[in-house]
Amino acid sequence: MRFLKILIPAACLASCGGSGGPGSSPALPPPKASPAIFKSYHTDRNAGMAEGWTRGMDMSGVSFNDTRTATLITPRHVVMAKHYARPAAAPVVFHDRNGKRIQRKLIGFAGGAGDVMVGLLDEPVPANYRPYPLPAAGSDTSALVGRAVIVSDQNRNLFVHLIAGVGNGMIHFRHDTSERNGWSKNLIVGDSGNPSFVIVGNELVLVETHTTGGPGAGPYYGDATVQRSVREAVEKLDPAHRIRTVSIR
C-alpha cells in the first residue's frame, strides 16, 4: 500500500480536499429507510429535521456545515480527521435535535494518535448539544466484530455497516449484505472525518472518524493509545473538560 507524506493510506478519502422523536432511544432502521438526517439544512439558520428513524439518532454533536466534519467529545472539544481538519477560526455550526442552530469557531488544535485531530471551540456548547462518549479502553474488541455501526457522511446521511475488525489503533467496517437495516455506502473523497457510532443502551458511542474509503476505516477511539492521546490533547487545550467513556458489551 502506498502512503502519503503524512502516512495516511493512499485510499484516504480527502487527500485533496423505526422512527422516533427527539427523545427516542436509537434503533436500527428498517431496510432501505431514508438515511437523511435533515429535511432542510441551513448553515445560517435553524434546520428542519427529517422524520423517520434518524430522529432517534442524536446528531446534535456533529457539525455538518463543512465537509471537514467536527464531532463533539466534550462541550468544548471536537475531533476531526487530521488529514482533513478545519482551519483556525473556521465556523463550527451545530443543530440540536429540534434543528436549533448555534455557531462556534475553532481557536486551538492538538494532534492525537494516527489520523486524529482534537480542536478547541471558542466557548462550550449548551446542554442540548451532545458530546459523545468513547468506548472504555481495554474493552474486549472481539465482541465488536459483526456488530452494527452507524456511519455518517458528508451529505448528512446515516448508513448501517458492520464492524469487520479492530486492531493496531484502527477499526474497519464491512457492508451488511443481508440488507436487514437501512442502506450502506462506499465512502468517498469528502467523507473523511465523519463519525461512526455503536448503540449502547440509550446513547451513541463514538468509535471512529473516517480515514479510508469503501466500507470505511479509521482510528478506533477505544484503543488505549488513541484514547490516551485524545485525553492528553483535551487536557492541553482546556483541562476544565474531560472525555467520558462507556463500556461496550
Backbone as JSON, one array per atom type, in Angstrom:
{
  "sequence": "MRFLKILIPAACLASCGGSGGPGSSPALPPPKASPAIFKSYHTDRNAGMAEGWTRGMDMSGVSFNDTRTATLITPRHVVMAKHYARPAAAPVVFHDRNGKRIQRKLIGFAGGAGDVMVGLLDEPVPANYRPYPLPAAGSDTSALVGRAVIVSDQNRNLFVHLIAGVGNGMIHFRHDTSERNGWSKNLIVGDSGNPSFVIVGNELVLVETHTTGGPGAGPYYGDATVQRSVREAVEKLDPAHRIRTVSIR",
  "N": [[0.84, -1.2, 0.0], [0.55, 2.2, -0.87], [1.7, 5.25, 0.67], [0.87, 8.56, 1.73], [2.71, 11.62, 2.4], [2.04, 12.26, 5.02], [1.57, 9.87, 6.11], [-0.94, 8.75, 5.72], [-3.12, 6.35, 4.36], [-3.11, 5.73, 0.81], [-5.64, 5.37, -0.05], [-7.04, 7.25, 1.23], [-9.73, 9.39, 2.09], [-9.91, 12.14, 1.57], [-7.63, 13.35, 0.38], [-7.18, 15.53, -1.11], [-8.71, 17.48, -0.55], [-36.84, 2.21, 12.38], [-38.94, 4.7, 13.3], [-38.65, 7.7, 15.28], [-38.97, 10.19, 17.84], [-37.38, 13.25, 19.11], [-36.73, 12.46, 21.72], [-36.36, 9.78, 21.63], [-34.92, 6.47, 21.99], [-31.96, 5.36, 20.31], [-32.35, 3.33, 17.43], [-31.97, 0.65, 15.11], [-32.62, 1.09, 11.6], [-35.43, 0.16, 9.45], [-35.16, -1.91, 6.45], [-33.8, -0.09, 3.75], [-34.85, 2.36, 4.57], [-35.16, 5.93, 4.63], [-32.05, 7.63, 4.69], [-31.58, 10.24, 5.48], [-30.65, 12.91, 7.63], [-31.58, 15.5, 7.91], [-34.45, 17.35, 6.88], [-34.49, 19.84, 5.75], [-31.61, 21.66, 5.4], [-29.61, 24.24, 6.78], [-26.9, 26.44, 6.97], [-26.88, 28.91, 8.13], [-29.11, 29.33, 9.68], [-31.88, 27.95, 11.58], [-32.6, 24.43, 11.18], [-34.62, 22.0, 9.4], [-35.68, 18.94, 10.65], [-35.44, 15.6, 9.48], [-38.13, 13.27, 9.26], [-38.72, 10.01, 10.66], [-36.52, 7.16, 11.14], [-34.02, 8.33, 11.66], [-34.52, 10.37, 13.42], [-34.3, 9.26, 15.87], [-31.62, 9.16, 16.31], [-29.2, 10.94, 17.83], [-27.8, 13.55, 16.51], [-26.86, 15.99, 17.29], [-24.37, 16.71, 18.18], [-22.68, 16.74, 16.04], [-21.01, 18.55, 13.61], [-22.03, 19.66, 10.6], [-21.65, 21.67, 8.75], [-19.54, 21.95, 7.07], [-17.65, 19.95, 4.86], [-15.46, 18.96, 6.12], [-15.87, 17.45, 8.7], [-16.73, 17.94, 12.15], [-16.79, 16.63, 15.43], [-18.32, 16.56, 18.58], [-16.67, 15.81, 21.63], [-16.43, 16.7, 24.16], [-18.11, 19.41, 25.86], [-16.63, 21.47, 24.75], [-14.64, 20.51, 23.09], [-13.74, 19.05, 19.97], [-13.42, 16.3, 17.64], [-11.64, 15.57, 14.65], [-10.67, 14.46, 11.34], [-7.25, 14.2, 11.01], [-5.93, 14.6, 8.6], [-7.73, 16.1, 7.25], [-8.69, 18.43, 8.49], [-10.53, 21.23, 9.8], [-9.61, 24.71, 9.37], [-7.99, 27.16, 11.55], [-10.13, 29.43, 13.24], [-12.32, 28.74, 11.74], [-15.84, 28.51, 11.14], [-18.03, 26.6, 13.2], [-20.83, 24.85, 13.09], [-23.66, 23.72, 14.78], [-26.68, 21.8, 15.0], [-29.42, 21.28, 17.09], [-31.54, 18.59, 18.36], [-34.0, 19.44, 17.63], [-33.47, 21.03, 15.52], [-32.44, 23.53, 16.12], [-30.08, 26.09, 15.73], [-26.66, 26.7, 16.54], [-23.53, 28.5, 16.63], [-20.02, 28.13, 16.73], [-16.45, 28.76, 16.88], [-13.29, 27.51, 15.76], [-10.46, 27.59, 17.79], [-8.14, 26.43, 18.65], [-5.79, 23.67, 18.41], [-4.78, 20.24, 18.73], [-2.84, 17.53, 17.97], [-3.71, 14.07, 17.84], [-3.15, 10.51, 18.24], [-2.35, 8.73, 15.23], [-4.74, 9.36, 12.72], [-6.06, 11.49, 14.04], [-7.33, 14.58, 15.03], [-7.7, 16.93, 17.52], [-9.83, 19.57, 18.27], [-10.4, 22.87, 19.62], [-13.15, 24.71, 20.74], [-14.33, 28.13, 20.73], [-16.03, 28.67, 22.85], [-17.92, 26.72, 25.24], [-20.58, 24.44, 24.23], [-24.18, 24.57, 24.72], [-26.3, 22.5, 26.89], [-28.09, 21.12, 25.28], [-26.78, 20.16, 23.09], [-24.91, 17.48, 21.97], [-22.13, 16.01, 23.44], [-20.2, 13.18, 22.59], [-19.68, 10.02, 24.18], [-16.72, 7.91, 24.44], [-15.6, 4.55, 23.65], [-14.83, 2.53, 26.47], [-11.44, 2.14, 27.2], [-9.62, -0.85, 26.68], [-11.71, -2.58, 26.55], [-13.22, -5.67, 25.46], [-12.47, -6.19, 22.29], [-13.06, -8.18, 20.48], [-15.7, -8.78, 20.75], [-16.91, -6.84, 19.33], [-16.82, -7.4, 16.61], [-18.75, -7.9, 13.78], [-20.82, -6.42, 14.75], [-23.42, -3.97, 14.41], [-22.89, -0.71, 13.04], [-23.33, 2.77, 13.06], [-22.9, 4.84, 10.43], [-21.81, 7.94, 9.25], [-21.98, 10.53, 6.66], [-20.66, 13.06, 4.34], [-22.88, 14.18, 3.17], [-24.81, 14.36, 5.03], [-26.13, 12.06, 5.82], [-27.1, 8.88, 7.22], [-25.84, 5.6, 7.58], [-25.88, 1.99, 7.77], [-23.41, -0.11, 8.63], [-21.25, -2.96, 9.2], [-19.02, -4.03, 11.79], [-15.86, -5.06, 10.92], [-13.35, -5.64, 11.95], [-10.93, -4.96, 14.56], [-7.92, -3.41, 15.44], [-4.46, -2.55, 16.07], [-4.87, 0.16, 16.63], [-6.87, 0.89, 14.89], [-10.17, 0.7, 13.4], [-12.17, -1.3, 11.34], [-14.66, -1.48, 8.82], [-17.35, -3.34, 7.23], [-19.64, -4.01, 4.52], [-23.11, -4.65, 5.08], [-24.42, -7.29, 3.76], [-26.8, -8.56, 4.01], [-28.81, -6.75, 3.99], [-30.59, -6.0, 6.0], [-30.98, -3.75, 7.52], [-31.5, -0.39, 6.91], [-29.41, 1.51, 4.66], [-26.27, 0.95, 2.94], [-23.0, 2.3, 2.14], [-20.36, 3.14, -0.13], [-17.73, 4.87, 1.03], [-16.41, 8.05, 0.11], [-14.16, 10.55, -1.38], [-14.13, 13.42, 0.6], [-15.75, 12.45, 2.59], [-14.16, 12.03, 4.73], [-13.34, 12.15, 8.2], [-15.94, 12.19, 9.07], [-18.13, 10.91, 11.58], [-18.55, 7.63, 13.17], [-20.72, 5.43, 14.95], [-21.53, 3.19, 17.65], [-24.43, 1.69, 19.07], [-25.22, 1.9, 22.4], [-27.14, 0.96, 24.93], [-29.1, 3.68, 25.63], [-27.76, 5.51, 24.1], [-25.44, 6.96, 21.68], [-22.21, 5.89, 20.92], [-19.06, 7.06, 20.19], [-17.02, 5.58, 17.89], [-15.25, 5.88, 15.78], [-13.65, 8.0, 13.3], [-13.75, 8.77, 9.89], [-11.09, 7.62, 7.83], [-10.35, 6.12, 5.56], [-11.69, 4.9, 2.37], [-14.35, 2.99, 0.73], [-16.07, 0.53, 2.6], [-15.24, 1.76, 4.9], [-12.88, 2.91, 7.37], [-10.93, 3.79, 10.22], [-9.33, 5.66, 12.93], [-9.63, 3.95, 16.01], [-11.49, 4.81, 18.7], [-11.62, 3.57, 21.14], [-9.22, 2.35, 21.5], [-6.34, 1.99, 23.51], [-3.99, 3.55, 23.17], [-4.78, 5.48, 21.27], [-6.92, 6.66, 22.66], [-5.63, 7.64, 24.96], [-4.04, 9.61, 23.79], [-6.01, 11.35, 22.92], [-7.12, 12.17, 25.35], [-4.9, 13.53, 26.4], [-4.64, 15.59, 24.55], [-7.07, 16.94, 24.91], [-6.75, 17.82, 27.57], [-4.55, 19.49, 27.27], [-5.6, 21.55, 25.68], [-7.89, 22.56, 27.01], [-8.22, 22.0, 30.2], [-10.44, 22.0, 31.8], [-12.45, 20.43, 30.96], [-13.47, 17.03, 30.41], [-13.21, 13.91, 28.68], [-15.75, 11.38, 28.3], [-16.28, 7.95, 28.98], [-17.7, 4.79, 28.05], [-18.6, 1.43, 28.81], [-18.5, -1.09, 26.36], [-20.49, -3.68, 25.52]],
  "CA": [[0.0, 0.0, 0.0], [1.29, 3.46, -0.91], [1.37, 6.2, 1.72], [1.18, 9.96, 1.53], [3.77, 12.1, 3.28], [1.61, 12.28, 6.41], [1.35, 8.49, 6.49], [-2.32, 8.34, 5.58], [-3.16, 5.47, 3.19], [-3.46, 6.36, -0.47], [-7.09, 5.28, -0.18], [-7.56, 8.32, 2.05], [-10.94, 9.93, 1.48], [-9.87, 13.57, 1.21], [-6.24, 13.77, 0.24], [-7.27, 16.87, -1.69], [-9.76, 18.29, -0.1], [-38.05, 2.57, 13.01], [-38.99, 6.13, 13.51], [-38.65, 8.13, 16.66], [-38.86, 11.62, 18.06], [-36.13, 13.7, 19.7], [-36.41, 11.79, 22.97], [-36.35, 8.33, 21.42], [-33.66, 5.75, 22.02], [-31.55, 5.0, 18.97], [-32.71, 2.0, 16.98], [-31.61, 0.41, 13.73], [-33.74, 1.37, 10.72], [-35.89, -0.92, 8.57], [-34.42, -1.91, 5.19], [-33.95, 0.99, 2.76], [-35.47, 3.57, 5.1], [-34.4, 7.12, 4.25], [-30.9, 7.89, 5.56], [-31.38, 11.67, 5.67], [-30.77, 13.47, 8.97], [-32.31, 16.75, 7.82], [-35.4, 17.6, 5.81], [-33.94, 21.05, 5.13], [-30.42, 22.04, 6.16], [-29.13, 25.61, 6.55], [-25.75, 26.78, 7.82], [-27.05, 30.24, 8.73], [-30.34, 29.42, 10.46], [-32.36, 26.67, 12.07], [-32.81, 23.4, 10.16], [-35.76, 21.09, 9.56], [-35.21, 17.58, 10.85], [-36.18, 14.58, 8.75], [-38.92, 12.33, 10.05], [-38.28, 8.64, 10.45], [-35.63, 6.53, 12.11], [-32.88, 9.19, 12.03], [-34.91, 11.21, 14.56], [-33.86, 8.59, 17.08], [-30.17, 9.26, 16.38], [-28.88, 12.3, 18.27], [-26.68, 14.09, 15.75], [-26.67, 17.38, 17.7], [-22.96, 16.95, 18.45], [-21.9, 16.63, 14.8], [-21.07, 19.78, 12.82], [-22.1, 19.29, 9.19], [-21.65, 22.85, 7.86], [-18.34, 21.84, 6.24], [-17.37, 18.53, 4.66], [-14.46, 18.62, 7.14], [-16.79, 17.31, 9.81], [-16.2, 18.02, 13.51], [-17.68, 15.9, 16.32], [-18.1, 16.89, 19.98], [-16.35, 14.79, 22.63], [-16.76, 17.42, 25.39], [-18.84, 20.6, 25.42], [-15.77, 22.45, 24.1], [-13.65, 19.85, 22.25], [-14.21, 18.24, 18.85], [-12.43, 15.51, 16.92], [-11.69, 15.64, 13.19], [-9.58, 13.73, 10.69], [-6.04, 15.05, 10.99], [-5.56, 14.94, 7.23], [-8.82, 16.87, 6.65], [-9.2, 19.23, 9.6], [-10.87, 22.62, 9.51], [-8.56, 25.63, 9.78], [-8.24, 28.06, 12.67], [-11.19, 30.44, 13.1], [-13.42, 28.24, 10.91], [-17.11, 28.37, 11.86], [-18.47, 25.24, 13.52], [-22.26, 25.0, 13.29], [-24.4, 22.55, 15.25], [-28.14, 21.89, 15.11], [-29.86, 20.33, 18.1], [-32.48, 17.57, 17.87], [-35.15, 20.14, 17.06], [-32.99, 21.86, 14.42], [-31.98, 24.85, 16.56], [-28.7, 26.31, 15.32], [-25.67, 27.53, 17.22], [-22.25, 28.55, 15.93], [-18.78, 28.37, 17.46], [-15.32, 28.76, 15.97], [-12.11, 26.78, 16.23], [-9.39, 28.5, 18.22], [-6.96, 25.69, 19.06], [-5.66, 22.33, 17.86], [-3.75, 19.35, 19.26], [-2.89, 16.27, 17.26], [-3.73, 12.82, 18.56], [-2.5, 9.39, 17.56], [-2.89, 8.41, 13.92], [-5.45, 10.38, 11.95], [-6.94, 12.2, 14.97], [-7.05, 15.96, 15.4], [-8.63, 17.48, 18.51], [-9.99, 21.01, 18.14], [-10.99, 23.59, 20.74], [-14.11, 25.73, 20.39], [-14.13, 29.37, 21.47], [-16.78, 28.54, 24.09], [-18.65, 25.45, 25.28], [-21.95, 24.4, 23.71], [-25.18, 24.31, 25.76], [-26.57, 21.1, 27.22], [-28.9, 20.45, 24.26], [-25.89, 19.68, 22.03], [-24.44, 16.24, 22.6], [-20.78, 15.42, 23.33], [-20.34, 11.73, 22.57], [-18.69, 9.23, 24.91], [-15.86, 6.98, 23.71], [-15.58, 3.23, 24.28], [-13.84, 2.36, 27.53], [-10.23, 1.48, 26.73], [-9.41, -2.16, 27.26], [-12.88, -3.45, 26.34], [-12.99, -6.82, 24.59], [-12.82, -5.78, 20.93], [-13.57, -9.31, 19.7], [-17.15, -8.74, 20.83], [-17.4, -5.83, 18.39], [-16.84, -7.9, 15.25], [-20.09, -8.25, 13.33], [-21.8, -5.52, 15.34], [-23.85, -2.88, 13.56], [-22.31, 0.59, 13.32], [-24.0, 3.86, 12.36], [-21.85, 5.53, 9.67], [-22.31, 9.19, 8.66], [-21.21, 11.0, 5.52], [-20.64, 14.5, 4.1], [-24.2, 14.61, 2.7], [-25.7, 14.38, 6.2], [-26.89, 10.82, 5.81], [-26.64, 7.82, 8.12], [-25.85, 4.28, 6.98], [-25.61, 0.9, 8.7], [-22.39, -1.06, 8.22], [-20.87, -3.9, 10.25], [-17.61, -3.97, 12.18], [-15.11, -6.2, 10.38], [-12.21, -5.95, 12.79], [-10.31, -3.89, 15.35], [-6.55, -3.73, 15.79], [-3.42, -1.57, 15.76], [-5.39, 1.51, 16.73], [-7.83, 1.14, 13.82], [-11.36, -0.12, 13.3], [-12.52, -1.47, 9.93], [-16.05, -1.85, 8.61], [-17.74, -4.04, 6.0], [-21.04, -3.82, 4.18], [-24.06, -5.67, 5.52], [-25.02, -7.81, 2.53], [-28.14, -9.08, 4.29], [-29.74, -5.64, 3.76], [-31.64, -6.03, 7.03], [-31.15, -2.44, 8.15], [-31.08, 0.82, 6.24], [-28.57, 1.48, 3.48], [-24.81, 1.05, 3.14], [-22.39, 3.23, 1.18], [-18.91, 3.21, -0.28], [-17.28, 6.21, 1.4], [-15.66, 8.69, -0.98], [-13.47, 11.79, -1.06], [-15.01, 14.37, 1.25], [-16.38, 11.83, 3.76], [-13.17, 11.93, 5.8], [-13.62, 12.82, 9.45], [-17.3, 11.94, 9.54], [-18.07, 9.93, 12.66], [-19.32, 6.39, 13.23], [-21.17, 5.17, 16.32], [-22.28, 2.0, 18.03], [-25.52, 1.98, 20.0], [-25.07, 1.27, 23.72], [-28.26, 1.41, 25.74], [-29.87, 4.79, 25.08], [-26.92, 6.55, 23.5], [-24.47, 6.66, 20.64], [-20.82, 5.92, 21.39], [-18.18, 7.36, 19.05], [-15.97, 4.57, 17.74], [-14.33, 6.1, 14.65], [-13.83, 9.06, 12.31], [-13.28, 8.11, 8.66], [-9.81, 7.87, 7.19], [-10.28, 5.48, 4.25], [-12.94, 4.72, 1.65], [-15.03, 1.71, 0.74], [-16.95, 0.43, 3.76], [-14.75, 2.7, 5.89], [-11.96, 2.55, 8.44], [-10.32, 4.96, 10.82], [-8.85, 5.44, 14.29], [-10.59, 3.4, 16.97], [-11.4, 5.66, 19.89], [-11.48, 2.75, 22.32], [-7.84, 1.88, 21.59], [-5.71, 2.65, 24.65], [-3.05, 4.59, 22.72], [-5.57, 6.56, 20.66], [-7.69, 7.35, 23.69], [-4.7, 8.41, 25.79], [-3.64, 10.8, 23.04], [-7.15, 12.26, 22.92], [-7.17, 12.76, 26.7], [-3.81, 14.49, 26.55], [-4.96, 16.75, 23.72], [-8.15, 17.66, 25.59], [-6.19, 18.5, 28.74], [-3.68, 20.56, 26.79], [-6.38, 22.65, 25.11], [-8.73, 23.11, 28.08], [-8.34, 20.93, 31.19], [-11.7, 22.11, 32.56], [-13.38, 19.43, 30.42], [-12.95, 15.66, 30.33], [-13.99, 12.98, 27.87], [-16.48, 10.36, 29.03], [-16.21, 6.64, 28.34], [-18.69, 3.81, 28.47], [-18.24, 0.05, 28.48], [-19.24, -1.68, 25.25], [-20.68, -5.12, 25.72]],
  "C": [[0.88, 1.25, 0.0], [0.82, 4.38, 0.21], [1.69, 7.6, 1.26], [2.22, 10.39, 2.54], [3.36, 12.07, 4.75], [1.17, 10.89, 6.88], [-0.12, 8.13, 6.58], [-2.4, 7.48, 4.33], [-3.6, 6.21, 1.94], [-4.95, 6.28, -0.74], [-7.8, 6.37, 0.61], [-8.67, 9.08, 1.34], [-10.79, 11.35, 0.97], [-8.45, 14.05, 1.11], [-6.14, 15.12, -0.41], [-8.48, 17.6, -1.12], [-11.21, 17.73, 0.22], [-38.12, 4.04, 13.35], [-38.99, 6.46, 14.98], [-38.5, 9.62, 16.74], [-37.56, 11.96, 18.74], [-35.76, 12.98, 20.98], [-36.28, 10.29, 22.83], [-34.96, 7.75, 21.63], [-33.26, 5.4, 20.6], [-31.92, 3.56, 18.64], [-32.34, 1.85, 15.52], [-32.83, 0.58, 12.83], [-34.23, 0.11, 10.0], [-35.14, -0.85, 7.25], [-34.82, -0.75, 4.29], [-34.74, 2.2, 3.26], [-34.57, 4.76, 4.78], [-33.24, 7.38, 5.22], [-30.73, 9.35, 5.95], [-31.58, 12.09, 7.13], [-31.68, 14.69, 8.96], [-33.31, 16.73, 6.67], [-34.98, 18.84, 5.02], [-32.79, 21.53, 6.0], [-29.97, 23.44, 5.76], [-27.96, 25.87, 7.48], [-25.98, 28.06, 8.6], [-28.32, 30.39, 9.54], [-30.75, 28.01, 10.9], [-32.67, 25.72, 10.9], [-34.11, 22.65, 10.43], [-35.26, 19.66, 9.64], [-36.08, 16.6, 10.06], [-37.0, 13.74, 9.72], [-38.42, 10.92, 9.76], [-37.23, 8.22, 11.46], [-34.47, 7.43, 12.52], [-33.23, 10.15, 13.16], [-34.49, 10.58, 15.87], [-32.36, 8.64, 17.29], [-29.78, 10.71, 16.68], [-27.61, 12.79, 17.57], [-26.38, 15.55, 16.13], [-25.21, 17.72, 17.99], [-22.07, 16.84, 17.23], [-22.11, 17.9, 13.98], [-20.94, 19.44, 11.35], [-22.01, 20.49, 8.25], [-20.44, 22.89, 6.94], [-18.12, 20.36, 6.03], [-16.26, 18.04, 5.6], [-15.19, 18.56, 8.49], [-16.07, 17.33, 11.15], [-17.24, 17.44, 14.46], [-17.33, 16.18, 17.77], [-17.73, 15.66, 20.81], [-16.4, 15.37, 24.04], [-17.56, 18.63, 24.94], [-17.96, 21.63, 24.68], [-14.74, 21.83, 23.16], [-14.33, 19.03, 21.16], [-13.07, 17.38, 18.33], [-12.71, 15.61, 15.42], [-10.64, 14.68, 12.63], [-8.38, 14.67, 10.58], [-5.7, 15.5, 9.58], [-6.61, 15.83, 6.55], [-9.5, 17.72, 7.72], [-9.56, 20.64, 9.14], [-9.75, 23.55, 9.99], [-8.95, 26.46, 10.99], [-9.28, 29.1, 12.29], [-12.35, 29.98, 12.21], [-14.7, 28.16, 11.74], [-17.48, 26.9, 12.04], [-19.93, 25.35, 13.94], [-22.86, 23.67, 13.73], [-25.9, 22.85, 15.2], [-28.6, 20.85, 16.13], [-30.95, 19.42, 17.53], [-33.78, 18.17, 17.33], [-34.74, 21.08, 15.94], [-32.5, 23.23, 14.82], [-30.48, 24.99, 16.35], [-27.91, 27.1, 16.36], [-24.38, 27.51, 16.41], [-21.12, 28.83, 16.92], [-17.67, 28.52, 16.43], [-14.15, 28.05, 16.6], [-11.0, 27.76, 16.58], [-8.12, 27.77, 18.65], [-6.99, 24.27, 18.53], [-4.58, 21.56, 18.62], [-3.9, 18.0, 18.58], [-2.92, 15.08, 18.19], [-3.01, 11.74, 17.79], [-3.16, 9.14, 16.2], [-3.56, 9.59, 13.27], [-6.45, 11.15, 12.82], [-6.44, 13.61, 15.19], [-8.14, 16.41, 16.38], [-8.65, 18.99, 18.35], [-10.68, 21.59, 19.35], [-11.92, 24.68, 20.22], [-13.89, 26.98, 21.24], [-14.93, 29.41, 22.77], [-17.56, 27.24, 24.06], [-20.04, 25.58, 24.65], [-22.91, 24.16, 24.87], [-25.5, 22.82, 25.88], [-27.4, 20.38, 26.17], [-28.1, 20.05, 23.03], [-25.01, 18.61, 22.64], [-22.96, 15.95, 22.4], [-20.89, 13.9, 23.46], [-19.28, 11.05, 23.43], [-17.88, 8.36, 23.96], [-15.95, 5.61, 24.37], [-14.52, 3.18, 25.37], [-12.64, 1.6, 26.98], [-10.07, 0.14, 27.44], [-10.61, -3.08, 27.15], [-12.52, -4.58, 25.37], [-13.42, -6.48, 23.17], [-13.34, -6.94, 20.09], [-15.09, -9.32, 19.7], [-17.74, -7.73, 19.86], [-17.56, -6.37, 16.97], [-18.23, -8.39, 14.89], [-21.17, -7.35, 13.86], [-22.16, -4.4, 14.37], [-23.23, -1.56, 14.01], [-23.03, 1.62, 12.46], [-22.92, 4.74, 11.75], [-22.44, 6.79, 9.03], [-21.44, 9.6, 7.48], [-21.38, 12.51, 5.33], [-22.0, 15.05, 3.64], [-25.26, 14.54, 3.79], [-26.68, 13.22, 6.17], [-26.29, 9.85, 6.82], [-26.84, 6.47, 7.45], [-25.56, 3.24, 8.06], [-24.61, -0.05, 8.06], [-22.15, -2.03, 9.38], [-19.39, -3.76, 10.55], [-16.91, -5.24, 11.71], [-13.94, -6.6, 11.26], [-11.65, -4.73, 13.48], [-8.88, -4.31, 15.67], [-5.58, -2.65, 15.36], [-3.95, -0.14, 15.72], [-6.44, 1.86, 15.7], [-9.04, 0.24, 13.98], [-11.78, -0.13, 11.83], [-13.95, -1.97, 9.83], [-16.21, -2.7, 7.35], [-19.21, -3.77, 5.74], [-21.88, -4.97, 4.72], [-24.82, -6.16, 4.3], [-26.41, -8.39, 2.75], [-29.22, -8.04, 4.03], [-30.89, -5.66, 4.77], [-31.97, -4.63, 7.55], [-30.63, -1.33, 7.26], [-30.32, 0.58, 4.95], [-27.11, 1.36, 3.9], [-24.26, 1.93, 2.02], [-20.91, 2.94, 1.07], [-18.49, 4.65, -0.02], [-16.33, 6.74, 0.34], [-14.92, 9.91, -0.47], [-14.47, 12.8, -0.51], [-15.74, 13.8, 2.46], [-15.42, 11.73, 4.95], [-13.59, 12.72, 7.04], [-15.03, 12.65, 9.94], [-17.28, 10.8, 10.56], [-18.91, 8.69, 12.44], [-19.58, 6.05, 14.69], [-21.69, 3.75, 16.46], [-23.33, 2.43, 19.05], [-25.28, 1.19, 21.28], [-26.18, 1.8, 24.6], [-29.03, 2.5, 25.01], [-29.01, 5.84, 24.41], [-26.0, 6.01, 22.42], [-23.07, 6.83, 21.21], [-19.91, 6.06, 20.18], [-17.07, 6.32, 18.98], [-14.92, 4.94, 16.72], [-14.66, 7.41, 13.96], [-13.1, 8.61, 11.05], [-11.9, 8.59, 8.19], [-9.79, 7.32, 5.76], [-11.67, 5.23, 3.68], [-13.48, 3.3, 1.71], [-15.99, 1.64, 1.92], [-16.53, 1.35, 4.91], [-13.81, 2.09, 6.91], [-11.36, 3.83, 8.98], [-9.83, 4.66, 12.22], [-9.95, 4.94, 15.2], [-10.44, 4.12, 18.29], [-11.42, 4.88, 21.2], [-10.1, 2.14, 22.48], [-7.12, 2.67, 22.67], [-4.79, 3.78, 24.22], [-3.79, 5.77, 22.11], [-6.28, 7.35, 21.75], [-6.8, 8.17, 24.62], [-4.29, 9.69, 25.08], [-4.77, 11.83, 22.98], [-7.27, 12.94, 24.28], [-6.09, 13.83, 26.88], [-4.08, 15.75, 25.74], [-6.05, 17.6, 24.36], [-7.6, 18.46, 26.77], [-5.29, 19.67, 28.32], [-4.48, 21.77, 26.35], [-7.27, 23.33, 26.14], [-8.98, 22.02, 29.11], [-9.61, 21.0, 32.03], [-12.71, 21.06, 32.1], [-12.68, 18.08, 30.31], [-13.82, 14.86, 29.37], [-14.7, 12.0, 28.8], [-16.34, 9.05, 28.26], [-17.31, 5.75, 28.88], [-18.22, 2.42, 28.05], [-19.12, -0.44, 27.33], [-19.3, -3.18, 25.46], [-21.41, -5.72, 24.53]]
}
